[in-house]
């Protein structure tokens, strides 16, 4: 039998028979590790313990202490939940589980009636019984015919339909646990008792395959962790997330509204437009320093443009298409890069013009499925702080470094910390360009990330078709990763659009092309930023920065004078002229997350001062400040654009 070499995280190597699995590797290392093993990571990819190793590989054993443990535990708890439902409700058809187990698990069921709260209690009890059985998860690769016979025998019509979704030639695997069997890729824990602590969260209706013309299924959500302590911490975080939910705060702070008349397209209210424009104005203020030129390309193009770029073939279903005159097909643009290539090709370019950096904020539209639309975080109408850089190949590394310099400046201004940076590499198939070009671009990105001082996590096969990409991820209060800043070297579009410039040698050359976004989708950024800061925006970003609080009507005229002085230096200020008590006005301002309140009473009127009351209590002294002094200080703070990190 042939041998393979297994490389461990500590640098040691093991010689194993070809076809050994991760569990065999764990056993070779030690019996204790074998018993604790939940899954493996092979060449960077999370895999089931029972997946055979056919070639040399880097192998890491995942245990309950590993960051990835929760995903595997939740996926396994998902199967235990389906087993419990089948035991309690015989004849139930089971659809599919969840593909993303970073936070929770779910299954959809075709049952005679909706689940009740009492049903969830009974299902949870049965799950505990199944966990106590300590039954093994068993993985088996089977043929399509065997799978069809298996699920037909069990009356699983929904599962037979899902079986047809698996492409020809792709391996079909099932997992057995106790008396339950399901079509699944895994990974799963070894035994049900490794699931630890779980909780069912809620039940809800869901149309099969998201189509309202199909039967209504019943979906159960739950979550699971290795320990009860981790579960309790997560449930507490869920409650905190509800308080920070950008949809709730967006309504309370009068930033935006959503209406079914335009699904997935937010209505920005006046205060929301201040926030939106402040972000754009800030990014624009950096363009002279970093050499960007702002442009605007059309909203609607002939689809020939997207066929040239390669987007039409791969993303046609995500585009809004229409018929124009004489049968021409038009598309609302979902991205800016093809239009920027048209701009570059508009005239003969010289190396003296390079790097050429086009930036754009215009609206983009993508036909996201209705079931995925979520507040501002998943929309159909959006804008990006988008830019595309055309440069000589030897200028690429400098442009990549400049991206991180600019990104760091933005993160400091916004108070963003804890960024995690990864590089998505070439997919196995369906990519444009040459493999050698991908290899060079991938290494350039990895080297740049490390030079910028970040640990570089590689995401194998996750790049888009036109080039490898840097992704800067931020985690929300629930620990979910959201990608904001991106940087991508394009190995496809310059060739597809036949872009050229006159080089230093007088000959025509192909430019390098870099895609760059720092905030990413403004809508997604705003949603994440609202939740990250619980609506407590830094002073320079707040829609209303200052509220002046006259103690009584006789102080109103002076309050208006203070308002005028602040307004003259660009401070967004409002006088609360209601005939309410001061305490009520203060509470109202606090609810509205206004950074600074200025109290104006007899003492302040006489001394031509105000008494500041900052939302950040560490800045509040309780002492009156001369109005001219305060105006100067706030003007400087507004222009400095710095923020404390979110708590």
PDB file of N, CA, C and O in Angstrom, residues 295-297 337-347 349 356 358 360 390 499:
ATOM      1  N   UNK A 295     -15.323  59.627 -11.076  1.00  0.00           N
ATOM      2  CA  UNK A 295     -16.050  59.571 -12.343  1.00  0.00           C
ATOM      3  C   UNK A 295     -17.478  59.111 -12.063  1.00  0.00           C
ATOM      4  O   UNK A 295     -17.811  58.714 -10.947  1.00  0.00           O
ATOM      5  N   UNK A 296     -18.313  59.157 -13.089  1.00  0.00           N
ATOM      6  CA  UNK A 296     -19.647  58.579 -12.990  1.00  0.00           C
ATOM      7  C   UNK A 296     -19.983  57.929 -14.322  1.00  0.00           C
ATOM      8  O   UNK A 296     -19.908  58.569 -15.367  1.00  0.00           O
ATOM      9  N   UNK A 297     -20.324  56.665 -14.280  1.00  0.00           N
ATOM     10  CA  UNK A 297     -20.681  55.925 -15.484  1.00  0.00           C
ATOM     11  C   UNK A 297     -22.186  55.691 -15.507  1.00  0.00           C
ATOM     12  O   UNK A 297     -22.856  55.823 -14.486  1.00  0.00           O
ATOM     13  N   UNK A 337     -16.928  48.084 -12.549  1.00  0.00           N
ATOM     14  CA  UNK A 337     -15.671  47.800 -13.242  1.00  0.00           C
ATOM     15  C   UNK A 337     -15.784  47.766 -14.764  1.00  0.00           C
ATOM     16  O   UNK A 337     -14.895  48.303 -15.453  1.00  0.00           O
ATOM     17  N   UNK A 338     -16.843  47.172 -15.366  1.00  0.00           N
ATOM     18  CA  UNK A 338     -16.873  47.198 -16.838  1.00  0.00           C
ATOM     19  C   UNK A 338     -16.931  48.615 -17.406  1.00  0.00           C
ATOM     20  O   UNK A 338     -16.273  48.923 -18.403  1.00  0.00           O
ATOM     21  N   UNK A 339     -17.711  49.485 -16.756  1.00  0.00           N
ATOM     22  CA  UNK A 339     -17.800  50.861 -17.215  1.00  0.00           C
ATOM     23  C   UNK A 339     -16.473  51.592 -17.111  1.00  0.00           C
ATOM     24  O   UNK A 339     -16.130  52.427 -17.969  1.00  0.00           O
ATOM     25  N   UNK A 340     -15.706  51.290 -16.070  1.00  0.00           N
ATOM     26  CA  UNK A 340     -14.398  51.931 -15.920  1.00  0.00           C
ATOM     27  C   UNK A 340     -13.431  51.451 -16.998  1.00  0.00           C
ATOM     28  O   UNK A 340     -12.564  52.214 -17.454  1.00  0.00           O
ATOM     29  N   UNK A 341     -13.582  50.199 -17.430  1.00  0.00           N
ATOM     30  CA  UNK A 341     -12.746  49.709 -18.527  1.00  0.00           C
ATOM     31  C   UNK A 341     -13.081  50.455 -19.824  1.00  0.00           C
ATOM     32  O   UNK A 341     -12.184  50.745 -20.629  1.00  0.00           O
ATOM     33  N   UNK A 342     -14.374  50.769 -20.019  1.00  0.00           N
ATOM     34  CA  UNK A 342     -14.770  51.554 -21.185  1.00  0.00           C
ATOM     35  C   UNK A 342     -14.116  52.935 -21.130  1.00  0.00           C
ATOM     36  O   UNK A 342     -13.630  53.454 -22.149  1.00  0.00           O
ATOM     37  N   UNK A 343     -14.081  53.532 -19.921  1.00  0.00           N
ATOM     38  CA  UNK A 343     -13.441  54.844 -19.770  1.00  0.00           C
ATOM     39  C   UNK A 343     -11.952  54.773 -20.105  1.00  0.00           C
ATOM     40  O   UNK A 343     -11.411  55.648 -20.783  1.00  0.00           O
ATOM     41  N   UNK A 344     -11.293  53.745 -19.613  1.00  0.00           N
ATOM     42  CA  UNK A 344      -9.857  53.622 -19.877  1.00  0.00           C
ATOM     43  C   UNK A 344      -9.593  53.481 -21.379  1.00  0.00           C
ATOM     44  O   UNK A 344      -8.643  54.072 -21.918  1.00  0.00           O
ATOM     45  N   UNK A 345     -10.457  52.725 -22.060  1.00  0.00           N
ATOM     46  CA  UNK A 345     -10.243  52.446 -23.478  1.00  0.00           C
ATOM     47  C   UNK A 345     -10.700  53.587 -24.380  1.00  0.00           C
ATOM     48  O   UNK A 345     -10.530  53.507 -25.604  1.00  0.00           O
ATOM     49  N   UNK A 346     -11.250  54.640 -23.808  1.00  0.00           N
ATOM     50  CA  UNK A 346     -11.831  55.724 -24.604  1.00  0.00           C
ATOM     51  C   UNK A 346     -10.792  56.457 -25.437  1.00  0.00           C
ATOM     52  O   UNK A 346     -11.114  57.034 -26.474  1.00  0.00           O
ATOM     53  N   UNK A 347      -9.545  56.472 -24.990  1.00  0.00           N
ATOM     54  CA  UNK A 347      -8.507  57.163 -25.756  1.00  0.00           C
ATOM     55  C   UNK A 347      -7.187  56.431 -25.589  1.00  0.00           C
ATOM     56  O   UNK A 347      -7.040  55.545 -24.740  1.00  0.00           O
ATOM     57  N   UNK A 349      -3.754  55.690 -24.244  1.00  0.00           N
ATOM     58  CA  UNK A 349      -3.162  55.968 -22.939  1.00  0.00           C
ATOM     59  C   UNK A 349      -1.649  55.798 -22.992  1.00  0.00           C
ATOM     60  O   UNK A 349      -1.125  54.949 -23.729  1.00  0.00           O
ATOM     61  N   UNK A 356      -3.593  55.149 -13.134  1.00  0.00           N
ATOM     62  CA  UNK A 356      -4.836  55.885 -13.333  1.00  0.00           C
ATOM     63  C   UNK A 356      -5.876  55.276 -12.407  1.00  0.00           C
ATOM     64  O   UNK A 356      -6.181  54.081 -12.502  1.00  0.00           O
ATOM     65  N   UNK A 358      -9.658  55.421 -11.031  1.00  0.00           N
ATOM     66  CA  UNK A 358     -11.033  55.888 -11.185  1.00  0.00           C
ATOM     67  C   UNK A 358     -11.839  55.482  -9.952  1.00  0.00           C
ATOM     68  O   UNK A 358     -11.854  54.303  -9.569  1.00  0.00           O
ATOM     69  N   UNK A 360     -15.797  55.837  -7.937  1.00  0.00           N
ATOM     70  CA  UNK A 360     -17.208  56.111  -8.256  1.00  0.00           C
ATOM     71  C   UNK A 360     -18.113  55.703  -7.097  1.00  0.00           C
ATOM     72  O   UNK A 360     -17.888  54.679  -6.443  1.00  0.00           O
ATOM     73  N   UNK A 390      -5.590  51.345 -12.819  1.00  0.00           N
ATOM     74  CA  UNK A 390      -4.903  50.823 -13.995  1.00  0.00           C
ATOM     75  C   UNK A 390      -3.456  51.284 -13.905  1.00  0.00           C
ATOM     76  O   UNK A 390      -3.175  52.480 -13.766  1.00  0.00           O
ATOM     77  N   UNK A 499      -7.401  46.220 -23.265  1.00  0.00           N
ATOM     78  CA  UNK A 499      -6.861  47.490 -22.792  1.00  0.00           C
ATOM     79  C   UNK A 499      -5.366  47.561 -23.087  1.00  0.00           C
ATOM     80  O   UNK A 499      -4.639  46.574 -22.920  1.00  0.00           O
TER      81      UNK A 499
END
